[in-house]
Amino acid sequence: MADGPPRFFTKPEEYVGVNNHRRTLFLDMDETLVHCYFEKPTFFIDTNEDFFQFTLEDDPSVTYYAFRRPGLNEFLYQCAEHYDMRIFTAGEDLYARTLLRWLLPDNLIDESRWYTRDACVGDGYGRLIKNLSMLDGFQFEERTALILDDSAPDNVYPHQNALAIPRFAPQTGRTDEENYGRMQADRGLEMFGRMLCGEHFTRCDDVRDDRNFLDHLNHSAHQENDLAITGLIQAAVDRFDTYF
């Protein structure tokens, strides 16, 4: 993990809303940027900077054990060069803010741009939906807004503005050590950062066109190659670059 912002990094006050040409990138939190355990995994080491143990004032009997997704800081700094970034999570407000204050480096995304469970809307069937067009303090433009979420697009409205990233979470049936090795090797953010910061996304007229095309490539790669999930992302990104 990087110790601080890279040399080329532009401070937030200098990049926010430049000429209104920037796209907006929303980021989900749980299973997209981080995974939280409710029981301490055997590999959890308190001194590891990628781990965070915390409790909440409203229920101190519950302890959370957070595991930062590999490459997160690099991904955030990279995307900050091209996007106005916001957080949109279905997590409870106190839980989300406690976790995000540890998770996000250098106050990279101001707390006024964090949307938590209260900003979600119910679908009438007990499911929470992230409606990008109904957020306080944000003027939704369907051509320039995108959300990266492991549950997308089903939990997002409009669907066309949601891009799915593989879940960062342990697999059932595996030991803690097996899951740690697999999760530590995760390259999802690295590959999505490369894709999202390419000119085909940052300079396109409509982000939905690129998002739909990536869906097509993901589906095709899966049908043709039956790749493991990391390989699937890599194949899709490589083929995406070829077409643009």
CSV table of C-alpha atoms in Angstrom, one decimal:
chain,number,residue,atom,x,y,z
A,1,MET,CA,0.0,0.0,0.0
A,2,ALA,CA,1.3,3.5,-0.8
A,3,ASP,CA,2.6,5.6,2.1
A,4,GLY,CA,1.0,8.8,0.7
A,5,PRO,CA,-0.2,10.5,-2.4
A,6,PRO,CA,1.9,9.9,-5.6
A,7,ARG,CA,4.0,12.8,-6.8
A,8,PHE,CA,1.5,13.6,-9.6
A,9,PHE,CA,-1.5,13.7,-7.3
A,10,THR,CA,-3.7,16.8,-7.6
A,11,LYS,CA,-5.2,18.0,-4.3
A,12,PRO,CA,-9.0,17.7,-4.0
A,13,GLU,CA,-9.6,21.4,-3.8
A,14,GLU,CA,-7.9,21.8,-7.1
A,15,TYR,CA,-9.8,19.1,-9.0
A,16,VAL,CA,-13.4,19.2,-7.8
A,17,GLY,CA,-15.7,20.2,-10.6
A,18,VAL,CA,-13.1,21.5,-13.1
A,19,ASN,CA,-15.1,23.2,-15.9
A,20,ASN,CA,-17.9,20.6,-15.1
A,21,HIS,CA,-16.1,18.2,-17.5
A,22,ARG,CA,-15.3,15.6,-14.9
A,23,ARG,CA,-17.4,12.5,-14.6
A,24,THR,CA,-18.7,11.4,-11.2
A,25,LEU,CA,-17.7,8.1,-9.8
A,26,PHE,CA,-19.6,6.7,-6.9
A,27,LEU,CA,-18.0,3.9,-4.9
A,28,ASP,CA,-19.8,1.3,-2.9
A,29,MET,CA,-18.0,0.3,0.4
A,30,ASP,CA,-18.6,-3.2,1.7
A,31,GLU,CA,-17.3,-6.0,-0.5
A,32,THR,CA,-16.1,-3.3,-3.0
A,33,LEU,CA,-13.5,-1.5,-1.1
A,34,VAL,CA,-13.3,-3.5,2.1
A,35,HIS,CA,-14.6,-6.6,3.8
A,36,CYS,CA,-15.7,-6.7,7.5
A,37,TYR,CA,-15.7,-9.9,9.6
A,38,PHE,CA,-17.9,-10.2,12.7
A,39,GLU,CA,-15.5,-12.8,14.2
A,40,LYS,CA,-11.7,-12.3,14.3
A,41,PRO,CA,-10.1,-14.4,11.5
A,42,THR,CA,-7.0,-16.3,12.4
A,43,PHE,CA,-4.8,-14.2,10.1
A,44,PHE,CA,-5.9,-10.9,11.6
A,45,ILE,CA,-2.9,-9.0,13.0
A,46,ASP,CA,-3.6,-5.7,14.8
A,47,THR,CA,-0.4,-4.0,13.6
A,48,ASN,CA,-1.1,-4.7,9.9
A,49,GLU,CA,-2.1,-1.4,8.3
A,50,ASP,CA,-4.6,-3.2,6.0
A,51,PHE,CA,-6.6,-4.4,9.1
A,52,PHE,CA,-8.8,-2.4,11.4
A,53,GLN,CA,-10.6,-3.5,14.5
A,54,PHE,CA,-13.4,-1.3,15.8
A,55,THR,CA,-16.7,-1.2,17.8
A,56,LEU,CA,-19.6,1.3,17.6
A,57,GLU,CA,-21.0,3.4,20.4
A,58,ASP,CA,-24.5,2.2,19.8
A,59,ASP,CA,-23.6,-1.5,20.2
A,60,PRO,CA,-20.1,-1.9,21.8
A,61,SER,CA,-20.8,-5.7,22.2
A,62,VAL,CA,-20.1,-6.2,18.5
A,63,THR,CA,-16.5,-6.0,17.2
A,64,TYR,CA,-15.8,-5.6,13.5
A,65,TYR,CA,-12.6,-6.7,11.8
A,66,ALA,CA,-12.0,-4.9,8.6
A,67,PHE,CA,-9.7,-6.0,5.7
A,68,ARG,CA,-8.8,-3.3,3.2
A,69,ARG,CA,-9.0,-4.5,-0.5
A,70,PRO,CA,-5.5,-4.6,-2.0
A,71,GLY,CA,-4.6,-1.6,-4.2
A,72,LEU,CA,-7.2,0.6,-2.7
A,73,ASN,CA,-5.1,3.7,-2.1
A,74,GLU,CA,-3.5,3.5,-5.5
A,75,PHE,CA,-7.0,3.1,-7.1
A,76,LEU,CA,-8.4,6.1,-5.2
A,77,TYR,CA,-5.5,8.4,-6.1
A,78,GLN,CA,-5.6,7.3,-9.7
A,79,CYS,CA,-9.4,7.9,-10.0
A,80,ALA,CA,-9.1,11.3,-8.2
A,81,GLU,CA,-7.1,12.5,-11.2
A,82,HIS,CA,-10.1,12.0,-13.5
A,83,TYR,CA,-13.3,11.9,-11.4
A,84,ASP,CA,-15.3,13.7,-8.8
A,85,MET,CA,-15.6,10.8,-6.3
A,86,ARG,CA,-18.4,10.0,-3.9
A,87,ILE,CA,-19.3,7.1,-1.6
A,88,PHE,CA,-22.7,5.4,-1.7
A,89,THR,CA,-23.2,2.6,0.7
A,90,ALA,CA,-26.2,0.8,2.2
A,91,GLY,CA,-24.4,0.5,5.5
A,92,GLU,CA,-25.7,2.3,8.6
A,93,ASP,CA,-24.4,5.8,9.0
A,94,LEU,CA,-22.3,5.4,12.1
A,95,TYR,CA,-20.8,2.1,10.9
A,96,ALA,CA,-20.0,3.5,7.5
A,97,ARG,CA,-18.5,6.8,8.7
A,98,THR,CA,-16.3,5.0,11.3
A,99,LEU,CA,-15.0,2.6,8.7
A,100,LEU,CA,-14.5,5.3,6.0
A,101,ARG,CA,-12.5,7.6,8.3
A,102,TRP,CA,-10.0,4.8,8.5
A,103,LEU,CA,-10.3,3.6,4.9
A,104,LEU,CA,-10.0,6.7,2.9
A,105,PRO,CA,-6.5,8.4,2.7
A,106,ASP,CA,-5.8,12.1,3.1
A,107,ASN,CA,-9.5,13.1,3.3
A,108,LEU,CA,-9.6,12.2,-0.4
A,109,ILE,CA,-13.5,12.2,-0.5
A,110,ASP,CA,-15.0,14.8,1.7
A,111,GLU,CA,-17.6,13.5,4.2
A,112,SER,CA,-20.3,15.7,2.6
A,113,ARG,CA,-20.0,13.3,-0.3
A,114,TRP,CA,-20.7,10.2,1.7
A,115,TYR,CA,-24.1,8.7,1.2
A,116,THR,CA,-25.2,6.0,3.6
A,117,ARG,CA,-28.3,3.8,4.2
A,118,ASP,CA,-30.6,6.8,4.8
A,119,ALA,CA,-30.0,7.9,1.2
A,120,CYS,CA,-31.2,4.6,-0.1
A,121,VAL,CA,-34.9,3.9,-1.1
A,122,GLY,CA,-36.9,0.8,-0.5
A,123,ASP,CA,-38.2,-1.3,-3.4
A,124,GLY,CA,-41.3,-2.5,-1.5
A,125,TYR,CA,-39.8,-6.0,-1.1
A,126,GLY,CA,-37.3,-5.3,1.7
A,127,ARG,CA,-34.4,-4.4,-0.6
A,128,LEU,CA,-32.5,-1.1,-0.5
A,129,ILE,CA,-31.9,0.6,-3.8
A,130,LYS,CA,-29.3,3.3,-4.6
A,131,ASN,CA,-31.1,5.8,-6.7
A,132,LEU,CA,-28.5,8.1,-8.1
A,133,SER,CA,-31.2,10.6,-9.2
A,134,MET,CA,-32.5,11.3,-5.7
A,135,LEU,CA,-29.4,12.3,-3.8
A,136,ASP,CA,-29.2,15.6,-1.8
A,137,GLY,CA,-26.4,17.9,-3.0
A,138,PHE,CA,-25.9,16.0,-6.3
A,139,GLN,CA,-27.3,16.9,-9.7
A,140,PHE,CA,-27.6,13.6,-11.5
A,141,GLU,CA,-26.5,13.6,-15.2
A,142,GLU,CA,-27.0,10.1,-16.7
A,143,ARG,CA,-24.3,10.5,-19.3
A,144,THR,CA,-21.5,11.3,-16.8
A,145,ALA,CA,-22.3,9.4,-13.6
A,146,LEU,CA,-21.2,5.9,-12.7
A,147,ILE,CA,-21.2,3.7,-9.6
A,148,LEU,CA,-18.9,0.8,-9.0
A,149,ASP,CA,-20.6,-1.8,-6.8
A,150,ASP,CA,-20.2,-5.5,-6.2
A,151,SER,CA,-24.1,-5.9,-6.2
A,152,ALA,CA,-24.7,-3.8,-9.4
A,153,PRO,CA,-26.7,-3.3,-11.4
A,154,ASP,CA,-29.7,-4.9,-9.5
A,155,ASN,CA,-29.4,-2.6,-6.5
A,156,VAL,CA,-28.9,0.6,-8.5
A,157,TYR,CA,-31.2,2.9,-10.4
A,158,PRO,CA,-30.7,3.6,-13.2
A,159,HIS,CA,-29.2,0.2,-14.0
A,160,GLN,CA,-27.3,1.6,-17.0
A,161,ASN,CA,-25.1,3.8,-14.7
A,162,ALA,CA,-23.9,0.8,-12.6
A,163,LEU,CA,-20.8,-1.2,-13.1
A,164,ALA,CA,-20.2,-4.5,-11.3
A,165,ILE,CA,-16.9,-5.4,-9.7
A,166,PRO,CA,-16.3,-8.9,-8.3
A,167,ARG,CA,-17.0,-9.2,-4.6
A,168,PHE,CA,-14.1,-8.8,-2.1
A,169,ALA,CA,-15.2,-11.4,0.4
A,170,PRO,CA,-14.2,-14.8,1.7
A,171,GLN,CA,-15.6,-17.9,0.1
A,172,THR,CA,-17.6,-20.4,2.1
A,173,GLY,CA,-16.0,-23.8,2.6
A,174,ARG,CA,-12.5,-22.4,2.7
A,175,THR,CA,-10.2,-21.9,5.7
A,176,ASP,CA,-9.3,-18.4,6.9
A,177,GLU,CA,-5.8,-19.0,5.6
A,178,GLU,CA,-7.0,-20.0,2.2
A,179,ASN,CA,-9.3,-17.0,2.0
A,180,TYR,CA,-6.6,-14.7,3.1
A,181,GLY,CA,-4.3,-15.9,0.4
A,182,ARG,CA,-7.0,-15.5,-2.3
A,183,MET,CA,-8.1,-12.1,-1.1
A,184,GLN,CA,-4.6,-10.8,-0.6
A,185,ALA,CA,-3.9,-11.6,-4.3
A,186,ASP,CA,-7.1,-9.8,-5.5
A,187,ARG,CA,-6.4,-7.4,-8.4
A,188,GLY,CA,-9.9,-6.1,-9.0
A,189,LEU,CA,-9.2,-2.5,-8.1
A,190,GLU,CA,-6.0,-2.4,-10.1
A,191,MET,CA,-7.7,-3.6,-13.2
A,192,PHE,CA,-10.8,-1.5,-12.8
A,193,GLY,CA,-8.7,1.6,-12.1
A,194,ARG,CA,-6.8,1.0,-15.3
A,195,MET,CA,-10.0,0.7,-17.2
A,196,LEU,CA,-11.9,3.6,-15.6
A,197,CYS,CA,-9.0,6.0,-16.0
A,198,GLY,CA,-8.5,5.2,-19.7
A,199,GLU,CA,-9.6,7.8,-22.3
A,200,HIS,CA,-12.5,5.6,-23.4
A,201,PHE,CA,-14.2,6.4,-20.0
A,202,THR,CA,-12.8,9.8,-19.1
A,203,ARG,CA,-13.4,11.4,-22.5
A,204,CYS,CA,-16.5,9.6,-23.8
A,205,ASP,CA,-19.7,11.4,-24.5
A,206,ASP,CA,-21.8,8.8,-22.5
A,207,VAL,CA,-20.4,6.5,-19.8
A,208,ARG,CA,-23.3,4.2,-20.3
A,209,ASP,CA,-22.1,3.1,-23.8
A,210,ASP,CA,-18.7,2.0,-22.3
A,211,ARG,CA,-20.4,0.3,-19.4
A,212,ASN,CA,-22.8,-1.7,-21.7
A,213,PHE,CA,-19.9,-2.7,-23.9
A,214,LEU,CA,-17.9,-3.9,-20.9
A,215,ASP,CA,-20.9,-6.0,-19.9
A,216,HIS,CA,-20.8,-7.6,-23.3
A,217,LEU,CA,-17.1,-8.4,-23.1
A,218,ASN,CA,-17.5,-9.9,-19.6
A,219,HIS,CA,-20.2,-12.1,-20.8
A,220,SER,CA,-18.3,-13.1,-23.9
A,221,ALA,CA,-15.1,-13.9,-22.0
A,222,HIS,CA,-17.0,-16.0,-19.6
A,223,GLN,CA,-18.8,-17.9,-22.3
A,224,GLU,CA,-15.6,-18.6,-24.3
A,225,ASN,CA,-13.0,-19.2,-21.6
A,226,ASP,CA,-14.7,-20.1,-18.3
A,227,LEU,CA,-11.9,-18.1,-16.6
A,228,ALA,CA,-11.4,-17.7,-12.9
A,229,ILE,CA,-12.8,-14.3,-11.8
A,230,THR,CA,-9.4,-12.4,-11.8
A,231,GLY,CA,-8.6,-13.8,-15.2
A,232,LEU,CA,-12.1,-12.9,-16.4
A,233,ILE,CA,-11.6,-9.3,-15.4
A,234,GLN,CA,-8.2,-9.2,-17.1
A,235,ALA,CA,-9.6,-10.7,-20.3
A,236,ALA,CA,-12.4,-8.2,-20.4
A,237,VAL,CA,-10.2,-5.2,-19.7
A,238,ASP,CA,-7.6,-6.3,-22.3
A,239,ARG,CA,-10.3,-6.8,-24.9
A,240,PHE,CA,-12.0,-3.5,-23.9
A,241,ASP,CA,-8.7,-1.7,-24.6
A,242,THR,CA,-8.4,-3.4,-27.9
A,243,TYR,CA,-11.7,-2.1,-29.1
A,244,PHE,CA,-11.1,1.5,-28.0
